[in-house]
Amino acid sequence: MFIDDNSICRLLKDRDSRGLELLFKYYYRPLVLWADTFLNDIPASEDLVQEFFVSFWEKHSYERITSGNLRGYIFVSVRNQSLKFLEKRDPLREAVHVPVFISEEYGSLVEEYELGDLTEEMLQAVETEIQRLPPRMREVLTSVYIDGLSYRETSEKLNISISTVKTLLVNALKRLREIFSNFLSTFC
């Protein structure tokens, strides 16, 4: 049986869930790949597209479309959702790829970083450099990455503004990145 956008729209207009099933079957994968061009994250793209389909059905968005604009509507909707998702992402948490390795003294934060086995020397170096950070930077780094507190919780705990938390965290990570980019190049 040949299914086209006209058939899908006709089923959707009749509030037949088979229309949504067909729409999902034919457009899910292309929409995930489309969302991934914005997010560069397949799991997040899959989640976003699944949420789009749920919202599309629950909010009766199909009532506003015709077979002539179905494809355009769903691709533009997924693009817009992807851009909103990117706006909401926490740029500090997403952008930080500094290799931070912290031993038992600081908890169990060990970020995967294609380094193979970590040596005791590397762990000790990280601990030493964290201890050398100015106290507030160290407190913010520990609060966010070890204690797992949000920026807001950290600001309340340390009685500083959220902007100050972000600034101190960025500066701490920048410092660690500079130190360990040289250090890691000798081991990799």
CSV table of N, CA and C in Angstrom, one decimal, residues 8-156:
chain,number,residue,atom,x,y,z
A,8,ILE,N,-1.6,10.5,4.9
A,8,ILE,CA,-1.3,10.7,6.3
A,8,ILE,C,-2.2,11.9,6.8
A,9,CYS,N,-2.3,12.9,6.0
A,9,CYS,CA,-3.1,14.1,6.4
A,9,CYS,C,-4.5,13.7,6.6
A,10,ARG,N,-5.1,12.9,5.6
A,10,ARG,CA,-6.5,12.5,5.7
A,10,ARG,C,-6.7,11.7,7.0
A,11,LEU,N,-5.8,10.8,7.4
A,11,LEU,CA,-6.0,10.0,8.6
A,11,LEU,C,-5.9,11.0,9.8
A,12,LEU,N,-5.0,11.9,9.8
A,12,LEU,CA,-4.8,12.8,10.9
A,12,LEU,C,-6.0,13.7,11.1
A,13,LYS,N,-6.6,14.2,9.9
A,13,LYS,CA,-7.8,15.0,10.0
A,13,LYS,C,-9.0,14.3,10.6
A,14,ASP,N,-9.0,12.9,10.4
A,14,ASP,CA,-10.0,12.1,11.0
A,14,ASP,C,-9.7,11.7,12.4
A,15,ARG,N,-8.6,12.2,12.9
A,15,ARG,CA,-8.1,11.9,14.3
A,15,ARG,C,-7.9,10.4,14.4
A,16,ASP,N,-7.4,9.8,13.4
A,16,ASP,CA,-7.1,8.4,13.4
A,16,ASP,C,-5.6,8.3,13.8
A,17,SER,N,-5.3,7.6,14.8
A,17,SER,CA,-3.9,7.5,15.3
A,17,SER,C,-3.0,6.8,14.3
A,18,ARG,N,-3.6,6.0,13.4
A,18,ARG,CA,-2.7,5.4,12.3
A,18,ARG,C,-2.0,6.5,11.5
A,19,GLY,N,-2.6,7.7,11.4
A,19,GLY,CA,-1.9,8.8,10.7
A,19,GLY,C,-0.7,9.2,11.4
A,20,LEU,N,-0.7,9.3,12.7
A,20,LEU,CA,0.5,9.6,13.5
A,20,LEU,C,1.5,8.5,13.4
A,21,GLU,N,1.0,7.2,13.4
A,21,GLU,CA,2.0,6.1,13.3
A,21,GLU,C,2.7,6.1,12.0
A,22,LEU,N,2.0,6.4,10.9
A,22,LEU,CA,2.6,6.5,9.6
A,22,LEU,C,3.5,7.7,9.5
A,23,LEU,N,3.1,8.8,10.0
A,23,LEU,CA,4.0,10.0,10.0
A,23,LEU,C,5.3,9.7,10.8
A,24,PHE,N,5.1,9.0,11.9
A,24,PHE,CA,6.3,8.6,12.7
A,24,PHE,C,7.2,7.7,11.9
A,25,LYS,N,6.6,6.7,11.3
A,25,LYS,CA,7.3,5.7,10.5
A,25,LYS,C,8.1,6.3,9.4
A,26,TYR,N,7.5,7.2,8.6
A,26,TYR,CA,8.2,7.8,7.5
A,26,TYR,C,9.1,9.0,7.8
A,27,TYR,N,8.8,9.7,8.8
A,27,TYR,CA,9.6,10.9,9.1
A,27,TYR,C,10.5,10.9,10.3
A,28,TYR,N,10.3,9.9,11.2
A,28,TYR,CA,11.1,9.9,12.4
A,28,TYR,C,12.6,10.0,12.1
A,29,ARG,N,13.2,9.1,11.4
A,29,ARG,CA,14.6,9.0,11.1
A,29,ARG,C,15.1,10.3,10.4
A,30,PRO,N,14.5,10.7,9.4
A,30,PRO,CA,14.9,12.0,8.7
A,30,PRO,C,14.9,13.2,9.7
A,31,LEU,N,13.9,13.2,10.6
A,31,LEU,CA,13.8,14.3,11.5
A,31,LEU,C,14.9,14.3,12.6
A,32,VAL,N,15.2,13.0,13.0
A,32,VAL,CA,16.3,12.9,14.0
A,32,VAL,C,17.6,13.4,13.3
A,33,LEU,N,17.9,13.0,12.1
A,33,LEU,CA,19.1,13.4,11.4
A,33,LEU,C,19.1,14.9,11.2
A,34,TRP,N,17.9,15.5,10.9
A,34,TRP,CA,17.8,17.0,10.8
A,34,TRP,C,18.1,17.7,12.1
A,35,ALA,N,17.5,17.2,13.2
A,35,ALA,CA,17.7,17.8,14.5
A,35,ALA,C,19.2,17.7,14.9
A,36,ASP,N,19.8,16.5,14.5
A,36,ASP,CA,21.2,16.3,14.9
A,36,ASP,C,22.2,17.3,14.1
A,37,THR,N,21.7,17.9,13.0
A,37,THR,CA,22.5,18.9,12.3
A,37,THR,C,22.7,20.1,13.2
A,38,PHE,N,21.7,20.3,14.1
A,38,PHE,CA,21.8,21.5,15.0
A,38,PHE,C,22.4,21.1,16.3
A,39,LEU,N,22.0,19.9,16.9
A,39,LEU,CA,22.4,19.6,18.2
A,39,LEU,C,23.7,18.8,18.3
A,40,ASN,N,24.1,18.1,17.2
A,40,ASN,CA,25.3,17.3,17.2
A,40,ASN,C,25.3,16.3,18.4
A,41,ASP,N,24.1,15.7,18.6
A,41,ASP,CA,23.9,14.8,19.7
A,41,ASP,C,22.7,13.9,19.3
A,42,ILE,N,22.9,12.7,18.9
A,42,ILE,CA,21.9,11.8,18.4
A,42,ILE,C,20.9,11.5,19.5
A,43,PRO,N,21.3,11.1,20.7
A,43,PRO,CA,20.3,10.8,21.8
A,43,PRO,C,19.4,12.0,22.1
A,44,ALA,N,20.0,13.2,22.1
A,44,ALA,CA,19.2,14.4,22.4
A,44,ALA,C,18.2,14.7,21.2
A,45,SER,N,18.7,14.4,20.0
A,45,SER,CA,17.9,14.6,18.8
A,45,SER,C,16.7,13.6,18.8
A,46,GLU,N,17.0,12.4,19.2
A,46,GLU,CA,15.9,11.4,19.2
A,46,GLU,C,14.9,11.8,20.3
A,47,ASP,N,15.3,12.2,21.4
A,47,ASP,CA,14.4,12.7,22.5
A,47,ASP,C,13.5,13.9,22.0
A,48,LEU,N,14.2,14.8,21.3
A,48,LEU,CA,13.5,16.0,20.8
A,48,LEU,C,12.5,15.6,19.8
A,49,VAL,N,12.8,14.7,18.9
A,49,VAL,CA,11.8,14.4,17.8
A,49,VAL,C,10.7,13.6,18.5
A,50,GLN,N,10.9,12.7,19.4
A,50,GLN,CA,9.9,12.0,20.1
A,50,GLN,C,8.9,13.0,20.8
A,51,GLU,N,9.5,14.0,21.5
A,51,GLU,CA,8.7,15.0,22.1
A,51,GLU,C,7.9,15.8,21.1
A,52,PHE,N,8.5,16.0,19.9
A,52,PHE,CA,7.7,16.7,18.9
A,52,PHE,C,6.5,15.9,18.5
A,53,PHE,N,6.6,14.6,18.3
A,53,PHE,CA,5.5,13.8,17.9
A,53,PHE,C,4.4,13.8,18.9
A,54,VAL,N,4.8,13.6,20.2
A,54,VAL,CA,3.8,13.6,21.3
A,54,VAL,C,3.1,15.0,21.3
A,55,SER,N,3.8,16.0,21.2
A,55,SER,CA,3.2,17.4,21.3
A,55,SER,C,2.3,17.6,20.0
A,56,PHE,N,2.8,17.2,18.9
A,56,PHE,CA,2.0,17.3,17.6
A,56,PHE,C,0.6,16.6,17.7
A,57,TRP,N,0.6,15.5,18.4
A,57,TRP,CA,-0.7,14.7,18.5
A,57,TRP,C,-1.5,15.3,19.7
A,58,GLU,N,-0.9,15.6,20.8
A,58,GLU,CA,-1.7,16.1,22.0
A,58,GLU,C,-2.2,17.5,21.8
A,59,LYS,N,-1.5,18.3,21.0
A,59,LYS,CA,-2.0,19.7,20.8
A,59,LYS,C,-2.8,19.8,19.5
A,60,HIS,N,-3.0,18.7,18.9
A,60,HIS,CA,-3.8,18.7,17.6
A,60,HIS,C,-3.2,19.6,16.6
A,61,SER,N,-1.9,19.7,16.5
A,61,SER,CA,-1.2,20.5,15.5
A,61,SER,C,-1.5,20.1,14.1
A,62,TYR,N,-1.8,18.8,13.9
A,62,TYR,CA,-2.2,18.3,12.6
A,62,TYR,C,-3.4,19.0,12.0
A,63,GLU,N,-4.2,19.7,12.8
A,63,GLU,CA,-5.3,20.4,12.3
A,63,GLU,C,-5.0,21.6,11.5
A,64,ARG,N,-3.7,22.1,11.7
A,64,ARG,CA,-3.3,23.3,11.0
A,64,ARG,C,-2.5,23.0,9.7
A,65,ILE,N,-2.4,21.8,9.3
A,65,ILE,CA,-1.6,21.5,8.2
A,65,ILE,C,-2.4,20.9,7.0
A,66,THR,N,-1.8,20.9,5.9
A,66,THR,CA,-2.4,20.3,4.7
A,66,THR,C,-1.3,19.4,4.1
A,67,SER,N,-1.7,18.5,3.2
A,67,SER,CA,-0.7,17.6,2.6
A,67,SER,C,0.4,18.4,1.9
A,68,GLY,N,0.1,19.6,1.4
A,68,GLY,CA,1.1,20.4,0.7
A,68,GLY,C,2.2,21.0,1.6
A,69,ASN,N,1.8,21.2,2.9
A,69,ASN,CA,2.8,21.8,3.8
A,69,ASN,C,3.2,20.9,5.0
A,70,LEU,N,2.8,19.6,4.9
A,70,LEU,CA,3.1,18.7,6.0
A,70,LEU,C,4.6,18.6,6.2
A,71,ARG,N,5.4,18.2,5.2
A,71,ARG,CA,6.8,18.1,5.3
A,71,ARG,C,7.5,19.3,5.8
A,72,GLY,N,7.2,20.4,5.2
A,72,GLY,CA,7.7,21.7,5.6
A,72,GLY,C,7.4,22.0,7.1
A,73,TYR,N,6.2,21.8,7.5
A,73,TYR,CA,5.7,22.1,8.8
A,73,TYR,C,6.5,21.3,9.8
A,74,ILE,N,6.7,20.0,9.6
A,74,ILE,CA,7.3,19.2,10.6
A,74,ILE,C,8.8,19.5,10.7
A,75,PHE,N,9.4,19.7,9.5
A,75,PHE,CA,10.9,20.0,9.6
A,75,PHE,C,11.2,21.4,10.2
A,76,VAL,N,10.3,22.4,9.9
A,76,VAL,CA,10.5,23.7,10.5
A,76,VAL,C,10.3,23.6,12.0
A,77,SER,N,9.2,22.8,12.4
A,77,SER,CA,8.9,22.7,13.9
A,77,SER,C,10.1,22.1,14.6
A,78,VAL,N,10.7,21.0,14.0
A,78,VAL,CA,11.8,20.3,14.7
A,78,VAL,C,13.0,21.3,14.7
A,79,ARG,N,13.2,22.0,13.6
A,79,ARG,CA,14.3,23.0,13.6
A,79,ARG,C,14.2,24.0,14.8
A,80,ASN,N,12.9,24.5,14.9
A,80,ASN,CA,12.7,25.5,15.9
A,80,ASN,C,12.9,24.9,17.3
A,81,GLN,N,12.4,23.7,17.5
A,81,GLN,CA,12.6,23.1,18.8
A,81,GLN,C,14.1,22.8,19.1
A,82,SER,N,14.8,22.5,18.1
A,82,SER,CA,16.3,22.3,18.2
A,82,SER,C,17.0,23.6,18.7
A,83,LEU,N,16.6,24.7,18.0
A,83,LEU,CA,17.2,26.0,18.4
A,83,LEU,C,16.8,26.4,19.8
A,84,LYS,N,15.5,26.2,20.2
A,84,LYS,CA,15.1,26.5,21.6
A,84,LYS,C,15.9,25.6,22.5
A,85,PHE,N,16.1,24.4,22.2
A,85,PHE,CA,16.9,23.4,23.1
A,85,PHE,C,18.3,24.0,23.3
A,86,LEU,N,18.9,24.4,22.2
A,86,LEU,CA,20.3,25.0,22.3
A,86,LEU,C,20.3,26.2,23.1
A,87,GLU,N,19.3,27.1,23.1
A,87,GLU,CA,19.2,28.3,23.9
A,87,GLU,C,19.2,27.9,25.4
A,88,LYS,N,18.5,26.8,25.7
A,88,LYS,CA,18.3,26.4,27.1
A,88,LYS,C,19.5,25.7,27.6
A,89,ARG,N,20.3,25.1,26.8
A,89,ARG,CA,21.4,24.3,27.3
A,89,ARG,C,22.3,25.2,28.1
A,90,ASP,N,22.9,24.7,29.1
A,90,ASP,CA,23.9,25.4,29.9
A,90,ASP,C,25.2,25.4,29.2
A,91,PRO,N,25.6,26.5,28.6
A,91,PRO,CA,26.8,26.6,27.8
A,91,PRO,C,28.1,26.2,28.6
A,92,LEU,N,28.1,26.4,29.9
A,92,LEU,CA,29.3,26.1,30.6
A,92,LEU,C,29.5,24.5,30.8
A,93,ARG,N,28.4,23.9,31.2
A,93,ARG,CA,28.4,22.5,31.4
A,93,ARG,C,28.6,21.7,30.0
A,94,GLU,N,28.1,22.2,29.0
A,94,GLU,CA,28.2,21.6,27.7
A,94,GLU,C,29.5,21.8,27.0
A,95,ALA,N,30.1,23.0,27.2
A,95,ALA,CA,31.3,23.3,26.5
A,95,ALA,C,32.6,22.8,27.2
A,96,VAL,N,32.5,22.5,28.5
A,96,VAL,CA,33.7,22.1,29.2
A,96,VAL,C,34.1,20.7,28.9
A,97,HIS,N,35.2,20.6,28.3
A,97,HIS,CA,35.8,19.3,28.0
A,97,HIS,C,37.2,19.2,28.6
A,98,VAL,N,37.4,19.9,29.6
A,98,VAL,CA,38.7,19.9,30.3
A,98,VAL,C,38.8,18.5,31.0
A,99,PRO,N,39.9,17.9,30.9
A,99,PRO,CA,40.0,16.6,31.6
A,99,PRO,C,40.2,16.9,33.1
A,100,VAL,N,39.2,16.6,33.9
A,100,VAL,CA,39.2,16.8,35.3
A,100,VAL,C,39.1,15.4,36.0
A,101,PHE,N,40.2,15.1,36.7
A,101,PHE,CA,40.3,13.8,37.4
A,101,PHE,C,40.4,14.1,38.9
A,102,ILE,N,39.6,13.5,39.7
A,102,ILE,CA,39.6,13.8,41.1
A,102,ILE,C,39.5,12.5,41.8
A,103,SER,N,40.4,12.3,42.7
A,103,SER,CA,40.5,11.0,43.4
A,103,SER,C,39.5,11.0,44.6
A,104,GLU,N,39.6,10.0,45.4
A,104,GLU,CA,38.7,9.7,46.5
A,104,GLU,C,38.5,10.9,47.4
A,105,GLU,N,39.6,11.7,47.6
A,105,GLU,CA,39.5,12.8,48.5
A,105,GLU,C,38.5,13.8,48.1
A,106,TYR,N,38.3,13.9,46.8
A,106,TYR,CA,37.3,14.9,46.2
A,106,TYR,C,36.0,14.2,45.8
A,107,GLY,N,35.9,12.9,45.8
A,107,GLY,CA,34.7,12.2,45.3
A,107,GLY,C,35.2,11.3,44.2
A,108,SER,N,34.2,11.1,43.3
A,108,SER,CA,34.5,10.1,42.2
A,108,SER,C,34.4,10.8,40.9
A,109,LEU,N,34.6,12.0,40.7
A,109,LEU,CA,34.6,12.7,39.4
A,109,LEU,C,35.8,12.3,38.6
A,110,VAL,N,35.6,11.5,37.6
A,110,VAL,CA,36.6,11.2,36.7
A,110,VAL,C,36.0,11.2,35.3
A,111,GLU,N,36.3,12.3,34.6
A,111,GLU,CA,35.6,12.5,33.3
A,111,GLU,C,36.4,11.6,32.3
A,112,GLU,N,35.6,10.9,31.4
A,112,GLU,CA,36.2,10.0,30.4
A,112,GLU,C,36.9,10.9,29.4
A,113,TYR,N,38.1,10.6,29.0
A,113,TYR,CA,38.8,11.5,28.1
A,113,TYR,C,39.8,10.8,27.2
A,114,GLU,N,39.5,9.6,26.8
A,114,GLU,CA,40.4,8.9,25.9
A,114,GLU,C,41.8,8.9,26.3
A,115,LEU,N,42.0,8.6,27.5
A,115,LEU,CA,43.4,8.6,28.0
A,115,LEU,C,43.9,7.2,28.4
A,116,GLY,N,43.0,6.3,28.3
A,116,GLY,CA,43.4,5.0,28.8
A,116,GLY,C,43.5,5.0,30.3
A,117,ASP,N,44.4,4.3,30.9
A,117,ASP,CA,44.6,4.2,32.3
A,117,ASP,C,45.2,5.5,32.8
A,118,LEU,N,44.6,6.0,33.9
A,118,LEU,CA,45.2,7.2,34.5
A,118,LEU,C,46.3,6.8,35.5
A,119,THR,N,47.3,7.5,35.5
A,119,THR,CA,48.4,7.2,36.4
A,119,THR,C,48.2,7.9,37.7
A,120,GLU,N,48.8,7.4,38.7
A,120,GLU,CA,48.8,8.1,40.0
A,120,GLU,C,49.4,9.5,39.9
A,121,GLU,N,50.4,9.6,39.1
A,121,GLU,CA,51.1,10.9,38.9
A,121,GLU,C,50.1,11.9,38.3
A,122,MET,N,49.2,11.5,37.4
A,122,MET,CA,48.3,12.4,36.8
A,122,MET,C,47.2,12.8,37.9
A,123,LEU,N,46.7,11.8,38.6
A,123,LEU,CA,45.7,12.1,39.6
A,123,LEU,C,46.3,13.1,40.7
A,124,GLN,N,47.5,12.8,41.1
A,124,GLN,CA,48.2,13.7,42.1
A,124,GLN,C,48.4,15.1,41.5
A,125,ALA,N,48.7,15.2,40.2
A,125,ALA,CA,48.9,16.5,39.6
A,125,ALA,C,47.6,17.3,39.6
A,126,VAL,N,46.5,16.6,39.3
A,126,VAL,CA,45.2,17.3,39.3
A,126,VAL,C,44.8,17.8,40.7
A,127,GLU,N,45.0,16.9,41.7
A,127,GLU,CA,44.7,17.3,43.1
A,127,GLU,C,45.5,18.5,43.5
A,128,THR,N,46.8,18.5,43.1
A,128,THR,CA,47.7,19.6,43.4
A,128,THR,C,47.2,20.9,42.8
A,129,GLU,N,46.9,20.8,41.5
A,129,GLU,CA,46.5,22.0,40.8
A,129,GLU,C,45.1,22.6,41.3
A,130,ILE,N,44.2,21.7,41.7
A,130,ILE,CA,43.0,22.1,42.3
A,130,ILE,C,43.2,22.8,43.6
A,131,GLN,N,44.2,22.3,44.4
A,131,GLN,CA,44.5,22.9,45.7
A,131,GLN,C,45.2,24.3,45.5
A,132,ARG,N,45.8,24.5,44.4
A,132,ARG,CA,46.5,25.8,44.1
A,132,ARG,C,45.5,26.8,43.6
A,133,LEU,N,44.3,26.4,43.2
A,133,LEU,CA,43.3,27.4,42.8
A,133,LEU,C,43.0,28.3,44.0
A,134,PRO,N,42.6,29.6,43.7
A,134,PRO,CA,42.2,30.5,44.7
A,134,PRO,C,41.0,29.8,45.4
A,135,PRO,N,40.8,30.1,46.7
A,135,PRO,CA,39.8,29.4,47.5
A,135,PRO,C,38.4,29.5,46.9
A,136,ARG,N,37.9,30.6,46.5
A,136,ARG,CA,36.6,30.7,45.9
A,136,ARG,C,36.4,29.9,44.7
A,137,MET,N,37.5,29.9,43.8
A,137,MET,CA,37.4,29.1,42.6
A,137,MET,C,37.3,27.6,42.9
A,138,ARG,N,38.1,27.2,43.9
A,138,ARG,CA,38.1,25.8,44.4
A,138,ARG,C,36.8,25.4,44.9
A,139,GLU,N,36.2,26.3,45.7
A,139,GLU,CA,34.9,26.1,46.3
A,139,GLU,C,33.8,25.9,45.3
A,140,VAL,N,33.8,26.8,44.3
A,140,VAL,CA,32.8,26.7,43.2
A,140,VAL,C,33.0,25.4,42.4
A,141,LEU,N,34.2,25.1,42.0
A,141,LEU,CA,34.5,23.9,41.3
A,141,LEU,C,34.0,22.7,42.0
A,142,THR,N,34.4,22.6,43.3
A,142,THR,CA,34.0,21.5,44.1
A,142,THR,C,32.5,21.4,44.3
A,143,SER,N,31.8,22.5,44.5
A,143,SER,CA,30.4,22.5,44.7
A,143,SER,C,29.6,22.1,43.4
A,144,VAL,N,30.1,22.5,42.3
A,144,VAL,CA,29.4,22.2,41.0
A,144,VAL,C,29.7,20.8,40.6
A,145,TYR,N,31.0,20.4,40.5
A,145,TYR,CA,31.4,19.2,39.9
A,145,TYR,C,31.5,18.0,40.9
A,146,ILE,N,31.8,18.3,42.1
A,146,ILE,CA,31.9,17.2,43.1
A,146,ILE,C,30.5,17.0,43.9
A,147,ASP,N,30.0,18.1,44.4
A,147,ASP,CA,28.8,18.0,45.1
A,147,ASP,C,27.6,17.9,44.2
A,148,GLY,N,27.7,18.3,42.9
A,148,GLY,CA,26.6,18.2,42.0
A,148,GLY,C,25.6,19.3,42.1
A,149,LEU,N,25.9,20.4,42.8
A,149,LEU,CA,24.9,21.4,43.0
A,149,LEU,C,24.8,22.2,41.7
A,150,SER,N,23.6,22.8,41.5
A,150,SER,CA,23.4,23.7,40.4
A,150,SER,C,24.0,25.0,40.7
A,151,TYR,N,24.1,25.9,39.7
A,151,TYR,CA,24.7,27.2,39.8
A,151,TYR,C,23.9,28.0,40.9
A,152,ARG,N,22.6,27.9,40.9
A,152,ARG,CA,21.8,28.6,41.8
A,152,ARG,C,22.1,28.1,43.2
A,153,GLU,N,22.1,26.8,43.4
A,153,GLU,CA,22.4,26.2,44.7
A,153,GLU,C,23.8,26.6,45.2
A,154,THR,N,24.7,26.6,44.3
A,154,THR,CA,26.1,27.0,44.7
A,154,THR,C,26.1,28.5,45.1
A,155,SER,N,25.4,29.3,44.3
A,155,SER,CA,25.4,30.8,44.7
A,155,SER,C,24.8,31.0,46.1
A,156,GLU,N,23.7,30.2,46.4
A,156,GLU,CA,23.1,30.4,47.7
A,156,GLU,C,24.0,29.8,48.8
